[in-house]
Every structure is written in C-alpha cells, then in structure tokens.
mmCIF file of C-alpha atoms in Angstrom:
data_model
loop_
_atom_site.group_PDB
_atom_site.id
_atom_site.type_symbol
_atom_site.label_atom_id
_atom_site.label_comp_id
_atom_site.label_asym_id
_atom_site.label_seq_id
_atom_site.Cartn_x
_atom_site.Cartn_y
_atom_site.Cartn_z
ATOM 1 C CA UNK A 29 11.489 -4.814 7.062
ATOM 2 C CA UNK A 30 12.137 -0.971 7.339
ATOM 3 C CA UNK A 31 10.417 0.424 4.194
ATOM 4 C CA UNK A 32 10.576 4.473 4.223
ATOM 5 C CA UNK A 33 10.839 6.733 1.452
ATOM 6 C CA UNK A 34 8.372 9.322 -0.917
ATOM 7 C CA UNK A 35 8.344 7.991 -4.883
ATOM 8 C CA UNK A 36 6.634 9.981 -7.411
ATOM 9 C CA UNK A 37 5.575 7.793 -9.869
ATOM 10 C CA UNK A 38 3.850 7.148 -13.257
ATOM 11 C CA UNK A 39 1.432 4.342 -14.113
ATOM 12 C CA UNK A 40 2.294 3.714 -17.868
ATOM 13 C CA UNK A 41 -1.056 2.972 -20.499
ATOM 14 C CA UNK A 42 -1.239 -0.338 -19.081
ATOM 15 C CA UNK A 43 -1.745 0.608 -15.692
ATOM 16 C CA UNK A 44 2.144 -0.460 -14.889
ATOM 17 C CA UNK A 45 3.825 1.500 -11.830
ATOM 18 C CA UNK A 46 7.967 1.125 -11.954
ATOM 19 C CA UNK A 47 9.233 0.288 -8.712
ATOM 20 C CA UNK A 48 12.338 2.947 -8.068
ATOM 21 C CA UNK A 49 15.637 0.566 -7.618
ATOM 22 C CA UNK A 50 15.550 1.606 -3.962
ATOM 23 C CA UNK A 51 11.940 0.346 -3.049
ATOM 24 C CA UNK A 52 13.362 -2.851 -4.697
ATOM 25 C CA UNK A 53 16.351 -2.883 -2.775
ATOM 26 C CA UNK A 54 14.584 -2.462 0.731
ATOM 27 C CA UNK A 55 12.135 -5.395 -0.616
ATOM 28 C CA UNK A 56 14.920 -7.605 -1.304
ATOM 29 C CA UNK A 57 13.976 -7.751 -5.055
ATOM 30 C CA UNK A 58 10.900 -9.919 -4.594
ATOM 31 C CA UNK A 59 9.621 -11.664 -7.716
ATOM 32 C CA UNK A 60 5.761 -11.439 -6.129
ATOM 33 C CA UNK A 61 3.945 -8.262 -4.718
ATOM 34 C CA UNK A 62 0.563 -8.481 -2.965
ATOM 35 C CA UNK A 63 -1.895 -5.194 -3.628
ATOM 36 C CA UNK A 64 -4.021 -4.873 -1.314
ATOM 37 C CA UNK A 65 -7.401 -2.434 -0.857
ATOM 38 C CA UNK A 66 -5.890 0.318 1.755
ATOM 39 C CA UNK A 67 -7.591 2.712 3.940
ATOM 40 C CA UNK A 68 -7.826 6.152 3.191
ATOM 41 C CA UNK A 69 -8.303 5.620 -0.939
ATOM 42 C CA UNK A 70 -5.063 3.952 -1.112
ATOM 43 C CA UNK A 71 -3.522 0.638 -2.048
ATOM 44 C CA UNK A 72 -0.912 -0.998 0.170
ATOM 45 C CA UNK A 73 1.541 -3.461 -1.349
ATOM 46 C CA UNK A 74 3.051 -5.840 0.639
ATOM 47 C CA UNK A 75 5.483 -9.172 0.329
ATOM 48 C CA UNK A 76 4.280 -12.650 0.710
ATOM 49 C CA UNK A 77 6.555 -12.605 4.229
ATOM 50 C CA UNK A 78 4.841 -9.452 5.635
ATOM 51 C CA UNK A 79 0.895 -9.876 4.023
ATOM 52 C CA UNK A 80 1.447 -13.356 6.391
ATOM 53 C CA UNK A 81 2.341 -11.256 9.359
ATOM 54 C CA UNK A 82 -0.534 -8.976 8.930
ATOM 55 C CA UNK A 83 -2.788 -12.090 8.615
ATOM 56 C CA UNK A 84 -1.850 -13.717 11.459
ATOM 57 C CA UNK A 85 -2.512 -10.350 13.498
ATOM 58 C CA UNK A 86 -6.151 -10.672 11.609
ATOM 59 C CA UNK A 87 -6.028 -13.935 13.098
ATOM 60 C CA UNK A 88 -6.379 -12.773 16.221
ATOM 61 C CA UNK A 89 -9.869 -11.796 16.626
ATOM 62 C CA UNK A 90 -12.072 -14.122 17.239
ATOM 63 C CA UNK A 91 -14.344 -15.651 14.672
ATOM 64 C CA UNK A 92 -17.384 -14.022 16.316
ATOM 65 C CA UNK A 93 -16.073 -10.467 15.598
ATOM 66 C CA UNK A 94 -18.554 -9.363 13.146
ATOM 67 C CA UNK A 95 -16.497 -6.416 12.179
ATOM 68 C CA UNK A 96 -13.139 -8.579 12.079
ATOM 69 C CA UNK A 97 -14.653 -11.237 9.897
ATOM 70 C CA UNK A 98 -16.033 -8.357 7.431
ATOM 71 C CA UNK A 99 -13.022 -6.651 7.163
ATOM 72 C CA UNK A 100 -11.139 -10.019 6.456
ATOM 73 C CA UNK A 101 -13.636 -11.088 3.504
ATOM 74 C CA UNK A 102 -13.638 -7.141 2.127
ATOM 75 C CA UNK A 103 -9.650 -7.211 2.652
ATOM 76 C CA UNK A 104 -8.550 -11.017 1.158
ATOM 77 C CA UNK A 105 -11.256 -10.733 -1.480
ATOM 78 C CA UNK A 106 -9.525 -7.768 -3.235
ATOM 79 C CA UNK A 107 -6.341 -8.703 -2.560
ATOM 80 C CA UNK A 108 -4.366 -9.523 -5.598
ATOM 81 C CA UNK A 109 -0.440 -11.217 -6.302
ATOM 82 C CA UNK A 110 0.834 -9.643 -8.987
ATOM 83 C CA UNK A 111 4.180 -10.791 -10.625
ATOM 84 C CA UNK A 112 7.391 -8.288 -10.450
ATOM 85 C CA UNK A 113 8.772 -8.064 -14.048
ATOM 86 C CA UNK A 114 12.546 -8.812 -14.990
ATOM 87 C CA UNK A 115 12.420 -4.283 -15.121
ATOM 88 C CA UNK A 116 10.724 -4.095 -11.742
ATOM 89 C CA UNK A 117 7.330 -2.675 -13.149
ATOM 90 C CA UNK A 118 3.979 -4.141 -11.340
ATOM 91 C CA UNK A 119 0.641 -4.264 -13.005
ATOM 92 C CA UNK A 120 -1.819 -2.685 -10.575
ATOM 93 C CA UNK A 121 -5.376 -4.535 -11.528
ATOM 94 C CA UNK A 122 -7.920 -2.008 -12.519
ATOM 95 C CA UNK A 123 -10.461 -3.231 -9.831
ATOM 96 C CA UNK A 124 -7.954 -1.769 -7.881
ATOM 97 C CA UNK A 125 -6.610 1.021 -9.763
ATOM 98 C CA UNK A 126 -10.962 2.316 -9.593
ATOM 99 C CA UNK A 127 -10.635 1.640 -5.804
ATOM 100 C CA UNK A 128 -8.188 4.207 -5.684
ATOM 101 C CA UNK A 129 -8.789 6.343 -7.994
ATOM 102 C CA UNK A 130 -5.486 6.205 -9.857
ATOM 103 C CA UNK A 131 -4.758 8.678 -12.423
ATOM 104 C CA UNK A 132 -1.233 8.750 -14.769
ATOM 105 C CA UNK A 133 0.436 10.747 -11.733
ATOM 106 C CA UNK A 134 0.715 8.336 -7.991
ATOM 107 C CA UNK A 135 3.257 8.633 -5.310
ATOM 108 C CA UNK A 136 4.409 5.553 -3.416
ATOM 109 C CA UNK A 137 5.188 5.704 -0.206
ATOM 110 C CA UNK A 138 7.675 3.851 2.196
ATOM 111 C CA UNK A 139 5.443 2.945 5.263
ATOM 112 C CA UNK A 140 7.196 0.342 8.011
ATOM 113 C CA UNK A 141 6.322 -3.003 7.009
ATOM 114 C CA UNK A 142 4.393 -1.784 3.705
ATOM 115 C CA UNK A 143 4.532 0.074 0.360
ATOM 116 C CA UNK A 144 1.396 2.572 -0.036
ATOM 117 C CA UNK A 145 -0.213 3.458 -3.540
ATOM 118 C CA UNK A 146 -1.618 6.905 -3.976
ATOM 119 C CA UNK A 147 -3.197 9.152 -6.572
ATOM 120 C CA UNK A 148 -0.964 12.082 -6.323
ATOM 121 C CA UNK A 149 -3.675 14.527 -6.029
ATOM 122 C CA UNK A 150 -5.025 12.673 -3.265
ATOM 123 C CA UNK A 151 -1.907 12.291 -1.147
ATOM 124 C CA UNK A 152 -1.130 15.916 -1.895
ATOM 125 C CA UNK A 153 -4.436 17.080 0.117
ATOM 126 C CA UNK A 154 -4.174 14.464 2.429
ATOM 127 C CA UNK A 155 -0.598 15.985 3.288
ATOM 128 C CA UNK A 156 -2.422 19.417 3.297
ATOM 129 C CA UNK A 157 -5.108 18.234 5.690
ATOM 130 C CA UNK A 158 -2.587 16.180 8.189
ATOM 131 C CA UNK A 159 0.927 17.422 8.094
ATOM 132 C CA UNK A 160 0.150 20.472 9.884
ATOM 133 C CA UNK A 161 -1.296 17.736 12.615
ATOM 134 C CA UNK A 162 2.584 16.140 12.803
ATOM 135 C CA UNK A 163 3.069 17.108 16.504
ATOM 136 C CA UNK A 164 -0.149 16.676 18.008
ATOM 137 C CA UNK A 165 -0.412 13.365 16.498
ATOM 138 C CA UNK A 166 3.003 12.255 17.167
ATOM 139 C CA UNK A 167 2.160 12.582 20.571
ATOM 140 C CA UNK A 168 -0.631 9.792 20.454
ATOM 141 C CA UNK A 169 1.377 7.479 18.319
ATOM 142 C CA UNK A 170 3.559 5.942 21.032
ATOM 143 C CA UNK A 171 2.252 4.006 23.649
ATOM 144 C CA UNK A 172 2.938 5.271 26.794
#
C-alpha cells in the first residue's frame, strides 16, 4: 500500500475526523481502521492488513528485549479498531485524541504503509523544525 498525500482536516464535536475520498480510495474503502499511539505526538492509523505486517516485524525481537516487549505492551495497549462510517468519518477515542493533543484543526498525512494524525499546530512546527533538514536527511534515509 502506497499511502501519500497532506489532508487538512477537522475533528467535528464528537471528536470525528472525515477521511478525504482519496485517503479512502488508496485504503481500498476499509470498513475498520486501527489508531494507534505514534511517535512524535501523533497517531498513526493503519488497516487490519498492514497493523499485521507491523506486528509481525515486532515479532521479531526476541522475548528477552526489554525495550521490545515495553514498547509492544505501551503500543497494543492503546491501540484501538474503530469502525469506518457509511460517510467515511472515524471516531478518534479521546484517550487518544489527549495523547496527541488534538485540537478542532489536524492534518493527516499519507505516510507509506500508514495514515498519520496530527494537531495542526504541531505538524506545522514540526515542518518548521525539519523541512529545512530535507537534504541532509535524505541522505541517511537509504541504505547504502
């Protein structure tokens, strides 16, 4: 799955974010989304296809990897399926929502194999604090 893509967004009084018709085309219209705690203040939503994929990557540490084994408990723990509506609108727990600090305004972002949730105050900065980085990090981002 190819997800890409910048969507500003509103979460309604209910704490609903609309999915934009493209983000639900690239998912292939799932009727189940999986929100997930994300680093960086964010949330990460994935499918039930590619949250498996991660997991069996998780899988891969051994059960002796104190550090694997806390991330998995923090990570599954907070995890949450929420149900796609006939309109495409998620409900994004409030558990979550706190986590992230989500306000009225969020941006959701295309990123590979995952959708990413952010305040849009916070992704603003973070885009101030990294995009000037592009190059220098590009560089480090492919194996070589």
């Amino acid at each position: 799955m190819l997800l890409t893509g910048t969507y500003p967004r509103t979460l309604d009084d209910k704490k609903r974010l609309a999915l934009a018709n493209r983000v639900r085309e690239q998912l292939g219209d799932p009727a189940t989304l999986f929100v997930t705690p994300g680093p960086d203040q964010c949330l990460w939503l994935y499918t039930q296809e590619c949250l498996e994929r991660l997991a069996e990557k998780l899988d891969q540490a051994p059960a002796t990897d104190g550090e694997a084994r806390v991330f998995r408990r923090l990570y599954f723990a907070q995890t949450e399926a929420v149900d796609v509506d006939r309109t495409g609108r998620i409900l994004i727990p409030e558990r979550l929502v706190q986590f992230a600090g989500l306000k009225h305004e969020v941006v959701l972002l295309g990123v590979r194999d995952h959708l990413e949730l952010w305040d849009a105050e916070s992704w603003q900065r973070y885009l101030e604090q990294h995009a000037p980085r592009f190059d220098a990090v590009a560089e480090g981002a492919f194996p070589k």
